[in-house]
PDB file of C-alpha atoms in Angstrom:
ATOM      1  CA  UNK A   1      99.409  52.122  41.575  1.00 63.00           C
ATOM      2  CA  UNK A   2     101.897  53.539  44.357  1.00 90.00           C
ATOM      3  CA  UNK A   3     102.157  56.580  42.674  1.00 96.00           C
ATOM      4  CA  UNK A   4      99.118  58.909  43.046  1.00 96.00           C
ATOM      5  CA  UNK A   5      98.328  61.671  40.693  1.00 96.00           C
ATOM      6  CA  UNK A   6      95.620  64.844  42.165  1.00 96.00           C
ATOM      7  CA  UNK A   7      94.911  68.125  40.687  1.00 96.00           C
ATOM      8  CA  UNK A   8      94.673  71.386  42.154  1.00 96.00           C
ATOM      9  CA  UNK A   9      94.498  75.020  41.264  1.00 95.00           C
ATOM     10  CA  UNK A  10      97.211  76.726  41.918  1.00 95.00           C
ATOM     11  CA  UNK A  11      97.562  80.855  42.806  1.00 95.00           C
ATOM     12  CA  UNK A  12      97.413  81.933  39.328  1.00 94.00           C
ATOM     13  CA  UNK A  13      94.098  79.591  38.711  1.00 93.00           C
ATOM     14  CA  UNK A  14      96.010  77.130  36.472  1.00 93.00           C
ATOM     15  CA  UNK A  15      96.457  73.359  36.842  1.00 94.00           C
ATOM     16  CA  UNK A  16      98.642  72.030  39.562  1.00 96.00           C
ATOM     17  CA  UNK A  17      99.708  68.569  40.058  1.00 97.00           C
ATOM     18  CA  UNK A  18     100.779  66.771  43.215  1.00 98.00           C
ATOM     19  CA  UNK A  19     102.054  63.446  43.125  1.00 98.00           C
ATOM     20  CA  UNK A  20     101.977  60.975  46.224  1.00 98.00           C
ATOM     21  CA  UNK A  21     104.348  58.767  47.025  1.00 97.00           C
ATOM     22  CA  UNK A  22     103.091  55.450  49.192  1.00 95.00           C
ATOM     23  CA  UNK A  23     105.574  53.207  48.689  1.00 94.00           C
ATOM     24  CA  UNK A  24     108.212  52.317  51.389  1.00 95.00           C
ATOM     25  CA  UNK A  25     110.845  53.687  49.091  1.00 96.00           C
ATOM     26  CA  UNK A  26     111.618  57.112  48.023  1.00 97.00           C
ATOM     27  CA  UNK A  27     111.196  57.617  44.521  1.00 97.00           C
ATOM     28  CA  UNK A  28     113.165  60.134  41.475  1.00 97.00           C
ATOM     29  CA  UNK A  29     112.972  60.528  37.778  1.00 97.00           C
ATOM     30  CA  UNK A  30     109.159  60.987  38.428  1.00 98.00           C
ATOM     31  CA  UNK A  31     107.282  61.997  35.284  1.00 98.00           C
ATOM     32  CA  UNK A  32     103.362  62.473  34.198  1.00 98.00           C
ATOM     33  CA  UNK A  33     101.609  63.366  31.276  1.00 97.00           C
ATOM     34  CA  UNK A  34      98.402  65.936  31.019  1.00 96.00           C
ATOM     35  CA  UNK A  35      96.067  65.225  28.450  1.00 92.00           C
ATOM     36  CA  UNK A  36      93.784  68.534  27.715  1.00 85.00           C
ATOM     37  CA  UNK A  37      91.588  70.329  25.623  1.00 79.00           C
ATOM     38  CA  UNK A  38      94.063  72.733  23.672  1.00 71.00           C
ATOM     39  CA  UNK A  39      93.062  75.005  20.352  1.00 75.00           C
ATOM     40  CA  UNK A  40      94.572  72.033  18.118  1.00 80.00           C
ATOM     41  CA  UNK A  41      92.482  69.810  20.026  1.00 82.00           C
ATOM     42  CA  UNK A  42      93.411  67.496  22.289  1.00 86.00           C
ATOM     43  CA  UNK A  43      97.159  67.362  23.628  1.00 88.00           C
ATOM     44  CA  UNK A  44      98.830  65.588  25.623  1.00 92.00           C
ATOM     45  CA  UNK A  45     101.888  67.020  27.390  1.00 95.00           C
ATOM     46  CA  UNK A  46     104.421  65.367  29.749  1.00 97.00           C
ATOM     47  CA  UNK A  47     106.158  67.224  33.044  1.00 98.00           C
ATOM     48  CA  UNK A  48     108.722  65.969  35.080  1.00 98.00           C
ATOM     49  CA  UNK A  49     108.871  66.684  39.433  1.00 98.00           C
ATOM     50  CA  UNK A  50     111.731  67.883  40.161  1.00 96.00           C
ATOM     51  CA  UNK A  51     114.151  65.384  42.592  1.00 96.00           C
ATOM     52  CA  UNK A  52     113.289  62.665  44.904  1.00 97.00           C
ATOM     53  CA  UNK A  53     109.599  61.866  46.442  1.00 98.00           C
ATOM     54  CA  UNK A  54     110.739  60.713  49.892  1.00 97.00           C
ATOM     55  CA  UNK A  55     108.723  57.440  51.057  1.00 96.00           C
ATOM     56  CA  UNK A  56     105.164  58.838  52.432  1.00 96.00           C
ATOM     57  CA  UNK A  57     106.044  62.315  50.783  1.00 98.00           C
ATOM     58  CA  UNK A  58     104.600  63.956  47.885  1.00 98.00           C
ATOM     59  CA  UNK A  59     105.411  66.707  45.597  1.00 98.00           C
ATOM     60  CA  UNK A  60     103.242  69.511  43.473  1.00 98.00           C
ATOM     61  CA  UNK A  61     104.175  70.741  40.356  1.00 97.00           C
ATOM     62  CA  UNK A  62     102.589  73.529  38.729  1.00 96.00           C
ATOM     63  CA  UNK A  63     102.162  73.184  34.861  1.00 96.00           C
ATOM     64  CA  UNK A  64     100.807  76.260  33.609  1.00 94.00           C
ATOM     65  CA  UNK A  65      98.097  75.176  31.515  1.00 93.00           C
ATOM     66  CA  UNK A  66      94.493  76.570  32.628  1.00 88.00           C
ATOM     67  CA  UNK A  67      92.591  78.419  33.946  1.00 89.00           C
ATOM     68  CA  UNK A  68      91.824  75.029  35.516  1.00 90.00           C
ATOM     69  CA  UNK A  69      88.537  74.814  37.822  1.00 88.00           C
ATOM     70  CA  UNK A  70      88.976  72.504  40.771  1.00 85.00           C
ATOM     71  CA  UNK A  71      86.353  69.534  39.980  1.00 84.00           C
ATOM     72  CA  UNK A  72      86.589  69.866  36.450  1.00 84.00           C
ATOM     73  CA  UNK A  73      88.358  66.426  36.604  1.00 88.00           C
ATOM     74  CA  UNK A  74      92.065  65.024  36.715  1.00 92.00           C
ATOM     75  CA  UNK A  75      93.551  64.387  33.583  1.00 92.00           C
ATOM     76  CA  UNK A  76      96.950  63.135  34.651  1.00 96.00           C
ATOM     77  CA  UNK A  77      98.417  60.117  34.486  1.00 96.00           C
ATOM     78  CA  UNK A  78     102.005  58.626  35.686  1.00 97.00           C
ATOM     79  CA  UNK A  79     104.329  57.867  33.231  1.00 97.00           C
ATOM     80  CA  UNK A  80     107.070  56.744  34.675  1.00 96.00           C
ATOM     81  CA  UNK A  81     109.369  56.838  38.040  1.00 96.00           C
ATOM     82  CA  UNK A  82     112.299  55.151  38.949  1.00 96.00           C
ATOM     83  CA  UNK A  83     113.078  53.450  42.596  1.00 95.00           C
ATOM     84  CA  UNK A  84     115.940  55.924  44.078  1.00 92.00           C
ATOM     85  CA  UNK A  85     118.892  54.393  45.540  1.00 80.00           C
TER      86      UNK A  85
END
């Protein structure tokens, strides 16, 4: 995958996402989904980052879910992204 996905905790202790870009290529339209333990049970939620990852760049986005402990695991995946031009 070219696209990398890695949690964080952000200042307010909830779940923060950066996504790495290591393609040669900047890329836009960038979105991921969170899958988490909510009170319905699980959920699965999708974010978008805001404008262009430049090539070698990455970008954070902060979600809002938590509290989120750092090592409690990454549920994020990529979901899409489009090559900018």
């Amino acid at each position: 995958q070219y696209l990398e996905a890695r949690c964080f905790q952000d200042s307010n202790g909830n779940l923060g996402v950066s996504v790495a870009n290591a393609t040669p290529v900047a890329a836009r339209q960038v979105r991921f989904i969170v899958q988490y333990q909510g009170s319905g049970g699980l959920q699965r939620r999708e974010f978008s980052v805001p404008g262009t990852i430049a090539a070698g760049q990455s970008a954070s986005v902060g979600t809002g879910l938590g509290p989120y402990s750092p090592g409690a695991g990454c549920p994020v995946e990529i979901s899409a992204a489009r090559v900018a031009e």
